Amino acid sequence: MDVEALRTFVAIAGSGQFQAAADQLGISQQAVSKRIAALERHLKVTLLVRGPRGSRLSLDGQVLLPHAKQALAAIEQAERAVRPGSRPLRVDVLHRRIAPAQAVYRFYRAHPEASLDTVTLGAENATQAVQAVLEGAIDASFRALPVDQVPAGISAERLLDAPLELLVGPGHPLADAPWVRPADLVGHRIWIPGIRPGTEWAAFYQALSDDFGLSVDALGPHFGDEALMDALADSASLATLVGSGDRYLWPQAHDLRRVPLRAPTPVYPHALVTRTGDQHPVLTALRDHLRGARPRTPDDAWVPDWADR
């Protein structure tokens, strides 16, 4: 059923005049007549009885009118629901503790009026997250996306470089170092539980291992961040890598140490992935905020060859 024909029918029912309905809708009287004729043909009934003083509803027109008004109200509600800015911006931050979540949280602190909804699609790889953006399940995601794998309809802007740090217990040989080079980690076991094959972070750590000859593994089950902190505190040989802006908490007695990596500084290149041309006002504000607050990339930064340089 033609929505514009229904809207025209309701306008005539309110005014009783074809010309008044035409003026209200901003169309010609001839167009009004054509819409009503088409609607009557579709329904196979007469909706309006024409007379010298205007038009009145037939019995069938009286039956249709409340349903037509209800249908138009539902359509208007649906349009409002998806109109840019009418619903919360839905952003995938990957993990609540890491840099993207912290950046979005800082944005929200600066813009508390922003309508925002965050999710964590940590079980999905970059390809699956991009597909979720394309399909509209989410509006944006933070991913390390190879430049040659950005599909049509997607924009990816590298806005959040997260320098890596070594996290170790107090008994580790590098615990008291002011900073270390990636080359200094050769021969040390770097345990990052939870790395899944086929994900962009697996590709990142594989590139890091290959370029510097490191031993990065995800062996054994991942019992959560707290269990990882416990293992580091009790070990003189175990280490892991975290982003400099990641928020990890541990008991004071653990005495864990965060040691910066330099010469070069490995950075995880988070890109903001969105649908091309998305005009959601909160997305525009978030992108502007990230651009303005973008941390300076170290002069000696290292990223995988497949990352946008």
mmCIF file of C-alpha atoms in Angstrom:
data_model
loop_
_atom_site.group_PDB
_atom_site.id
_atom_site.type_symbol
_atom_site.label_atom_id
_atom_site.label_comp_id
_atom_site.label_asym_id
_atom_site.label_seq_id
_atom_site.Cartn_x
_atom_site.Cartn_y
_atom_site.Cartn_z
ATOM 1 C CA MET A 1 0.000 0.000 0.000
ATOM 2 C CA ASP A 2 1.397 3.402 -0.986
ATOM 3 C CA VAL A 3 2.345 5.409 2.120
ATOM 4 C CA GLU A 4 1.920 8.740 0.324
ATOM 5 C CA ALA A 5 -1.559 7.719 -0.804
ATOM 6 C CA LEU A 6 -2.464 6.938 2.820
ATOM 7 C CA ARG A 7 -1.051 10.284 3.917
ATOM 8 C CA THR A 8 -3.128 12.016 1.237
ATOM 9 C CA PHE A 9 -6.277 10.149 2.296
ATOM 10 C CA VAL A 10 -5.806 11.235 5.927
ATOM 11 C CA ALA A 11 -5.242 14.843 4.826
ATOM 12 C CA ILE A 12 -8.511 14.887 2.842
ATOM 13 C CA ALA A 13 -10.363 13.257 5.737
ATOM 14 C CA GLY A 14 -9.199 16.109 7.947
ATOM 15 C CA SER A 15 -10.064 18.988 5.624
ATOM 16 C CA GLY A 16 -12.800 17.587 3.419
ATOM 17 C CA GLN A 17 -11.231 19.347 0.429
ATOM 18 C CA PHE A 18 -8.884 18.013 -2.248
ATOM 19 C CA GLN A 19 -7.336 21.469 -2.753
ATOM 20 C CA ALA A 20 -6.744 21.952 0.984
ATOM 21 C CA ALA A 21 -5.028 18.540 1.133
ATOM 22 C CA ALA A 22 -2.931 19.477 -1.901
ATOM 23 C CA ASP A 23 -1.836 22.715 -0.211
ATOM 24 C CA GLN A 24 -1.016 20.857 3.005
ATOM 25 C CA LEU A 25 1.089 18.244 1.208
ATOM 26 C CA GLY A 26 2.705 20.654 -1.231
ATOM 27 C CA ILE A 27 1.444 18.877 -4.356
ATOM 28 C CA SER A 28 -1.106 19.614 -7.086
ATOM 29 C CA GLN A 29 -4.801 18.836 -6.786
ATOM 30 C CA GLN A 30 -4.372 16.523 -9.781
ATOM 31 C CA ALA A 31 -1.718 14.542 -7.892
ATOM 32 C CA VAL A 32 -4.096 14.256 -4.915
ATOM 33 C CA SER A 33 -6.832 12.877 -7.183
ATOM 34 C CA LYS A 34 -4.439 10.360 -8.747
ATOM 35 C CA ARG A 35 -3.261 9.112 -5.335
ATOM 36 C CA ILE A 36 -6.813 8.598 -4.055
ATOM 37 C CA ALA A 37 -7.883 6.877 -7.260
ATOM 38 C CA ALA A 38 -4.901 4.520 -7.046
ATOM 39 C CA LEU A 39 -5.638 3.764 -3.371
ATOM 40 C CA GLU A 40 -9.302 2.998 -4.144
ATOM 41 C CA ARG A 41 -8.274 0.716 -7.010
ATOM 42 C CA HIS A 42 -5.839 -1.095 -4.739
ATOM 43 C CA LEU A 43 -8.436 -1.625 -2.005
ATOM 44 C CA LYS A 44 -11.300 -2.142 -4.463
ATOM 45 C CA VAL A 45 -13.583 0.179 -2.471
ATOM 46 C CA THR A 46 -14.783 3.771 -2.581
ATOM 47 C CA LEU A 47 -13.216 5.777 0.205
ATOM 48 C CA LEU A 48 -14.521 9.285 -0.472
ATOM 49 C CA VAL A 49 -17.910 10.499 -1.620
ATOM 50 C CA ARG A 50 -17.483 13.693 -3.655
ATOM 51 C CA GLY A 51 -20.086 16.460 -3.381
ATOM 52 C CA PRO A 52 -20.472 20.135 -4.301
ATOM 53 C CA ARG A 53 -19.231 21.222 -0.876
ATOM 54 C CA GLY A 54 -16.265 18.874 -0.729
ATOM 55 C CA SER A 55 -15.691 15.235 0.103
ATOM 56 C CA ARG A 56 -16.842 13.043 2.965
ATOM 57 C CA LEU A 57 -15.758 9.594 4.021
ATOM 58 C CA SER A 58 -17.709 6.592 2.798
ATOM 59 C CA LEU A 59 -18.400 3.784 5.266
ATOM 60 C CA ASP A 60 -15.265 2.024 4.016
ATOM 61 C CA GLY A 61 -13.336 5.280 4.374
ATOM 62 C CA GLN A 62 -14.510 5.604 7.982
ATOM 63 C CA VAL A 63 -13.286 2.077 8.700
ATOM 64 C CA LEU A 64 -9.905 2.747 7.053
ATOM 65 C CA LEU A 65 -9.190 6.114 8.667
ATOM 66 C CA PRO A 66 -8.077 5.002 12.178
ATOM 67 C CA HIS A 67 -5.903 2.251 10.681
ATOM 68 C CA ALA A 68 -4.354 4.702 8.232
ATOM 69 C CA LYS A 69 -3.527 7.123 11.069
ATOM 70 C CA GLN A 70 -2.034 4.281 13.113
ATOM 71 C CA ALA A 71 0.076 3.096 10.165
ATOM 72 C CA LEU A 72 1.406 6.602 9.474
ATOM 73 C CA ALA A 73 2.247 7.090 13.158
ATOM 74 C CA ALA A 74 4.178 3.797 13.172
ATOM 75 C CA ILE A 75 6.108 4.823 10.059
ATOM 76 C CA GLU A 76 6.993 8.178 11.606
ATOM 77 C CA GLN A 77 8.159 6.444 14.783
ATOM 78 C CA ALA A 78 10.314 4.059 12.746
ATOM 79 C CA GLU A 79 11.855 6.955 10.818
ATOM 80 C CA ARG A 80 12.648 8.816 14.031
ATOM 81 C CA ALA A 81 14.239 5.696 15.518
ATOM 82 C CA VAL A 82 16.834 5.407 12.758
ATOM 83 C CA ARG A 83 17.326 9.087 12.022
ATOM 84 C CA PRO A 84 20.970 10.087 12.740
ATOM 85 C CA GLY A 85 21.302 11.005 16.386
ATOM 86 C CA SER A 86 17.988 9.437 17.407
ATOM 87 C CA ARG A 87 19.585 6.283 18.796
ATOM 88 C CA PRO A 88 22.778 5.660 20.764
ATOM 89 C CA LEU A 89 26.029 5.259 18.844
ATOM 90 C CA ARG A 90 27.039 1.601 19.178
ATOM 91 C CA VAL A 91 30.822 1.172 19.410
ATOM 92 C CA ASP A 92 32.871 -2.014 19.723
ATOM 93 C CA VAL A 93 35.836 -1.345 22.043
ATOM 94 C CA LEU A 94 37.171 -4.926 21.808
ATOM 95 C CA HIS A 95 38.061 -5.227 25.537
ATOM 96 C CA ARG A 96 37.052 -3.113 28.533
ATOM 97 C CA ARG A 97 40.613 -2.701 29.835
ATOM 98 C CA ILE A 98 42.534 -1.654 26.721
ATOM 99 C CA ALA A 99 43.219 1.653 24.969
ATOM 100 C CA PRO A 100 40.060 1.935 22.791
ATOM 101 C CA ALA A 101 37.751 1.522 25.787
ATOM 102 C CA GLN A 102 39.748 4.100 27.730
ATOM 103 C CA ALA A 103 39.657 6.533 24.809
ATOM 104 C CA VAL A 104 35.880 6.181 24.395
ATOM 105 C CA TYR A 105 35.444 6.606 28.155
ATOM 106 C CA ARG A 106 37.461 9.842 28.076
ATOM 107 C CA PHE A 107 35.281 11.030 25.193
ATOM 108 C CA TYR A 108 32.153 10.305 27.233
ATOM 109 C CA ARG A 109 33.597 12.140 30.253
ATOM 110 C CA ALA A 110 34.131 15.156 28.000
ATOM 111 C CA HIS A 111 30.686 14.774 26.362
ATOM 112 C CA PRO A 112 28.346 13.358 29.038
ATOM 113 C CA GLU A 113 25.322 14.281 26.926
ATOM 114 C CA ALA A 114 26.420 11.919 24.145
ATOM 115 C CA SER A 115 24.125 8.933 23.613
ATOM 116 C CA LEU A 116 26.572 6.047 23.531
ATOM 117 C CA ASP A 117 26.520 2.261 23.838
ATOM 118 C CA THR A 118 29.740 0.208 24.027
ATOM 119 C CA VAL A 119 30.103 -3.485 23.322
ATOM 120 C CA THR A 120 33.063 -5.889 23.239
ATOM 121 C CA LEU A 121 33.322 -8.130 20.198
ATOM 122 C CA GLY A 122 36.481 -9.797 21.457
ATOM 123 C CA ALA A 123 35.413 -13.154 20.023
ATOM 124 C CA GLU A 124 35.297 -11.746 16.481
ATOM 125 C CA ASN A 125 38.279 -11.084 14.257
ATOM 126 C CA ALA A 126 38.725 -7.920 12.180
ATOM 127 C CA THR A 127 36.884 -9.335 9.166
ATOM 128 C CA GLN A 128 33.870 -10.260 11.292
ATOM 129 C CA ALA A 129 33.883 -6.898 13.078
ATOM 130 C CA VAL A 130 34.011 -5.046 9.755
ATOM 131 C CA GLN A 131 31.074 -7.124 8.526
ATOM 132 C CA ALA A 132 29.127 -6.166 11.672
ATOM 133 C CA VAL A 133 29.802 -2.504 10.856
ATOM 134 C CA LEU A 134 28.716 -2.966 7.228
ATOM 135 C CA GLU A 135 25.503 -4.707 8.306
ATOM 136 C CA GLY A 136 24.697 -2.015 10.868
ATOM 137 C CA ALA A 137 24.919 -4.284 13.927
ATOM 138 C CA ILE A 138 27.444 -1.776 15.278
ATOM 139 C CA ASP A 139 28.396 1.709 14.122
ATOM 140 C CA ALA A 140 32.128 1.579 14.754
ATOM 141 C CA SER A 141 34.941 -0.667 15.898
ATOM 142 C CA PHE A 142 38.618 -0.298 16.770
ATOM 143 C CA ARG A 143 40.734 -2.736 14.759
ATOM 144 C CA ALA A 144 44.258 -3.183 13.442
ATOM 145 C CA LEU A 145 43.224 -3.586 9.849
ATOM 146 C CA PRO A 146 45.600 -4.180 6.924
ATOM 147 C CA VAL A 147 45.175 -1.342 4.450
ATOM 148 C CA ASP A 148 44.599 -3.753 1.568
ATOM 149 C CA GLN A 149 41.760 -5.446 3.440
ATOM 150 C CA VAL A 150 39.493 -2.416 3.897
ATOM 151 C CA PRO A 151 36.372 -3.331 1.882
ATOM 152 C CA ALA A 152 34.177 -1.002 -0.129
ATOM 153 C CA GLY A 153 31.764 0.912 2.089
ATOM 154 C CA ILE A 154 34.186 0.992 5.049
ATOM 155 C CA SER A 155 36.448 3.807 6.243
ATOM 156 C CA ALA A 156 39.367 3.026 8.550
ATOM 157 C CA GLU A 157 41.371 5.843 10.143
ATOM 158 C CA ARG A 158 44.341 5.062 12.359
ATOM 159 C CA LEU A 159 43.658 7.225 15.404
ATOM 160 C CA LEU A 160 45.018 5.345 18.380
ATOM 161 C CA ASP A 161 48.561 3.995 18.528
ATOM 162 C CA ALA A 162 49.143 2.062 21.766
ATOM 163 C CA PRO A 163 52.851 1.660 22.689
ATOM 164 C CA LEU A 164 53.596 -1.711 24.248
ATOM 165 C CA GLU A 165 55.104 -2.243 27.681
ATOM 166 C CA LEU A 166 56.602 -5.297 29.313
ATOM 167 C CA LEU A 167 54.722 -6.458 32.428
ATOM 168 C CA VAL A 168 56.716 -8.647 34.829
ATOM 169 C CA GLY A 169 56.884 -9.718 38.435
ATOM 170 C CA PRO A 170 59.475 -8.317 40.879
ATOM 171 C CA GLY A 171 61.743 -11.359 40.458
ATOM 172 C CA HIS A 172 62.103 -11.051 36.695
ATOM 173 C CA PRO A 173 65.622 -10.095 35.444
ATOM 174 C CA LEU A 174 64.208 -7.021 33.647
ATOM 175 C CA ALA A 175 61.955 -5.866 36.506
ATOM 176 C CA ASP A 176 64.154 -2.907 37.484
ATOM 177 C CA ALA A 177 65.126 -1.762 34.003
ATOM 178 C CA PRO A 178 64.046 1.830 33.164
ATOM 179 C CA TRP A 179 63.239 0.598 29.649
ATOM 180 C CA VAL A 180 64.187 -2.276 27.379
ATOM 181 C CA ARG A 181 64.600 -2.873 23.658
ATOM 182 C CA PRO A 182 62.574 -5.560 21.914
ATOM 183 C CA ALA A 183 65.904 -7.235 21.183
ATOM 184 C CA ASP A 184 66.481 -7.517 24.948
ATOM 185 C CA LEU A 185 63.485 -9.864 25.163
ATOM 186 C CA VAL A 186 65.113 -12.581 23.046
ATOM 187 C CA GLY A 187 65.259 -15.763 25.125
ATOM 188 C CA HIS A 188 62.561 -14.622 27.552
ATOM 189 C CA ARG A 189 59.161 -16.297 27.510
ATOM 190 C CA ILE A 190 56.403 -13.791 26.714
ATOM 191 C CA TRP A 191 53.037 -15.292 27.569
ATOM 192 C CA ILE A 192 49.909 -13.704 26.122
ATOM 193 C CA PRO A 193 47.050 -16.108 26.823
ATOM 194 C CA GLY A 194 43.926 -15.742 24.741
ATOM 195 C CA ILE A 195 45.553 -15.141 21.345
ATOM 196 C CA ARG A 196 43.358 -16.881 18.779
ATOM 197 C CA PRO A 197 44.574 -17.886 15.314
ATOM 198 C CA GLY A 198 43.069 -15.807 12.533
ATOM 199 C CA THR A 199 42.688 -12.630 14.588
ATOM 200 C CA GLU A 200 44.450 -9.370 13.865
ATOM 201 C CA TRP A 201 46.209 -9.443 17.248
ATOM 202 C CA ALA A 202 47.560 -12.906 16.412
ATOM 203 C CA ALA A 203 48.944 -11.443 13.165
ATOM 204 C CA PHE A 204 50.410 -8.503 15.101
ATOM 205 C CA TYR A 205 52.244 -10.656 17.621
ATOM 206 C CA GLN A 206 53.418 -13.034 14.907
ATOM 207 C CA ALA A 207 54.958 -10.086 13.044
ATOM 208 C CA LEU A 208 56.547 -8.852 16.276
ATOM 209 C CA SER A 209 58.006 -12.297 16.956
ATOM 210 C CA ASP A 210 59.320 -12.652 13.407
ATOM 211 C CA ASP A 211 60.927 -9.210 13.244
ATOM 212 C CA PHE A 212 62.715 -9.424 16.611
ATOM 213 C CA GLY A 213 63.173 -13.169 17.135
ATOM 214 C CA LEU A 214 60.925 -13.262 20.198
ATOM 215 C CA SER A 215 59.139 -16.151 21.846
ATOM 216 C CA VAL A 216 55.525 -15.037 22.152
ATOM 217 C CA ASP A 217 53.055 -17.799 22.952
ATOM 218 C CA ALA A 218 49.491 -18.323 24.093
ATOM 219 C CA LEU A 219 49.970 -21.828 25.475
ATOM 220 C CA GLY A 220 47.601 -23.074 28.133
ATOM 221 C CA PRO A 221 44.081 -22.020 29.094
ATOM 222 C CA HIS A 222 43.270 -18.376 29.759
ATOM 223 C CA PHE A 223 41.680 -18.084 33.203
ATOM 224 C CA GLY A 224 41.338 -14.319 33.036
ATOM 225 C CA ASP A 225 43.436 -11.251 33.762
ATOM 226 C CA GLU A 226 43.565 -11.859 37.507
ATOM 227 C CA ALA A 227 45.062 -15.333 36.999
ATOM 228 C CA LEU A 228 47.634 -13.848 34.598
ATOM 229 C CA MET A 229 48.645 -11.259 37.221
ATOM 230 C CA ASP A 230 48.991 -14.006 39.827
ATOM 231 C CA ALA A 231 51.227 -16.042 37.507
ATOM 232 C CA LEU A 232 53.476 -13.056 36.762
ATOM 233 C CA ALA A 233 53.869 -12.205 40.445
ATOM 234 C CA ASP A 234 54.973 -15.765 41.276
ATOM 235 C CA SER A 235 57.406 -16.156 38.371
ATOM 236 C CA ALA A 236 61.004 -15.012 37.848
ATOM 237 C CA SER A 237 60.904 -15.816 34.136
ATOM 238 C CA LEU A 238 57.408 -15.117 32.853
ATOM 239 C CA ALA A 239 56.499 -11.832 31.136
ATOM 240 C CA THR A 240 53.603 -10.445 29.129
ATOM 241 C CA LEU A 241 52.983 -7.386 26.945
ATOM 242 C CA VAL A 242 50.329 -4.742 27.598
ATOM 243 C CA GLY A 243 49.438 -1.392 26.087
ATOM 244 C CA SER A 244 50.734 1.664 27.900
ATOM 245 C CA GLY A 245 47.164 2.916 28.381
ATOM 246 C CA ASP A 246 45.622 -0.411 29.384
ATOM 247 C CA ARG A 247 44.032 -0.551 32.834
ATOM 248 C CA TYR A 248 45.082 -3.626 34.764
ATOM 249 C CA LEU A 249 44.780 -3.848 38.532
ATOM 250 C CA TRP A 250 46.558 -6.238 40.866
ATOM 251 C CA PRO A 251 47.108 -6.597 44.608
ATOM 252 C CA GLN A 252 49.817 -4.314 45.968
ATOM 253 C CA ALA A 253 51.741 -7.333 47.240
ATOM 254 C CA HIS A 254 52.200 -8.557 43.646
ATOM 255 C CA ASP A 255 54.575 -5.623 43.007
ATOM 256 C CA LEU A 256 54.288 -6.025 39.246
ATOM 257 C CA ARG A 257 56.420 -3.745 37.063
ATOM 258 C CA ARG A 258 55.545 -2.031 33.764
ATOM 259 C CA VAL A 259 58.682 -1.514 31.689
ATOM 260 C CA PRO A 260 58.503 0.643 28.520
ATOM 261 C CA LEU A 261 59.797 -0.786 25.242
ATOM 262 C CA ARG A 262 62.003 1.479 23.118
ATOM 263 C CA ALA A 263 64.488 1.493 20.251
ATOM 264 C CA PRO A 264 62.163 0.762 18.540
ATOM 265 C CA THR A 265 58.825 1.185 20.321
ATOM 266 C CA PRO A 266 56.288 -1.413 19.164
ATOM 267 C CA VAL A 267 52.843 0.189 18.868
ATOM 268 C CA TYR A 268 49.516 -1.504 18.300
ATOM 269 C CA PRO A 269 47.830 0.510 15.494
ATOM 270 C CA HIS A 270 44.140 0.789 16.393
ATOM 271 C CA ALA A 271 42.041 2.213 13.537
ATOM 272 C CA LEU A 272 38.517 3.535 13.931
ATOM 273 C CA VAL A 273 36.413 1.467 11.508
ATOM 274 C CA THR A 274 33.087 2.983 10.376
ATOM 275 C CA ARG A 275 30.644 2.872 7.476
ATOM 276 C CA THR A 276 31.672 5.343 4.795
ATOM 277 C CA GLY A 277 29.493 8.441 4.960
ATOM 278 C CA ASP A 278 27.896 7.626 8.334
ATOM 279 C CA GLN A 279 26.513 10.947 9.590
ATOM 280 C CA HIS A 280 25.619 9.984 13.167
ATOM 281 C CA PRO A 281 26.425 13.162 15.130
ATOM 282 C CA VAL A 282 27.965 11.275 18.053
ATOM 283 C CA LEU A 283 30.270 9.432 15.646
ATOM 284 C CA THR A 284 31.364 12.770 14.185
ATOM 285 C CA ALA A 285 32.043 14.105 17.681
ATOM 286 C CA LEU A 286 33.927 10.935 18.679
ATOM 287 C CA ARG A 287 36.104 11.064 15.556
ATOM 288 C CA ASP A 288 36.893 14.743 16.167
ATOM 289 C CA HIS A 289 37.734 14.003 19.798
ATOM 290 C CA LEU A 290 40.077 11.157 18.862
ATOM 291 C CA ARG A 291 41.816 13.292 16.268
ATOM 292 C CA GLY A 292 42.336 16.083 18.781
ATOM 293 C CA ALA A 293 43.460 13.793 21.604
ATOM 294 C CA ARG A 294 45.484 11.440 19.407
ATOM 295 C CA PRO A 295 48.646 10.412 21.301
ATOM 296 C CA ARG A 296 51.873 11.267 19.567
ATOM 297 C CA THR A 297 53.321 8.261 17.800
ATOM 298 C CA PRO A 298 56.922 7.705 18.974
ATOM 299 C CA ASP A 299 59.600 8.629 16.449
ATOM 300 C CA ASP A 300 61.002 5.109 16.710
ATOM 301 C CA ALA A 301 57.622 3.370 16.393
ATOM 302 C CA TRP A 302 57.457 -0.142 14.980
ATOM 303 C CA VAL A 303 54.289 -1.503 13.374
ATOM 304 C CA PRO A 304 53.825 -4.573 11.151
ATOM 305 C CA ASP A 305 54.477 -4.103 7.448
ATOM 306 C CA TRP A 306 50.751 -4.600 6.757
ATOM 307 C CA ALA A 307 49.684 -1.669 8.951
ATOM 308 C CA ASP A 308 48.923 1.788 7.559
ATOM 309 C CA ARG A 309 52.120 3.792 7.949
#
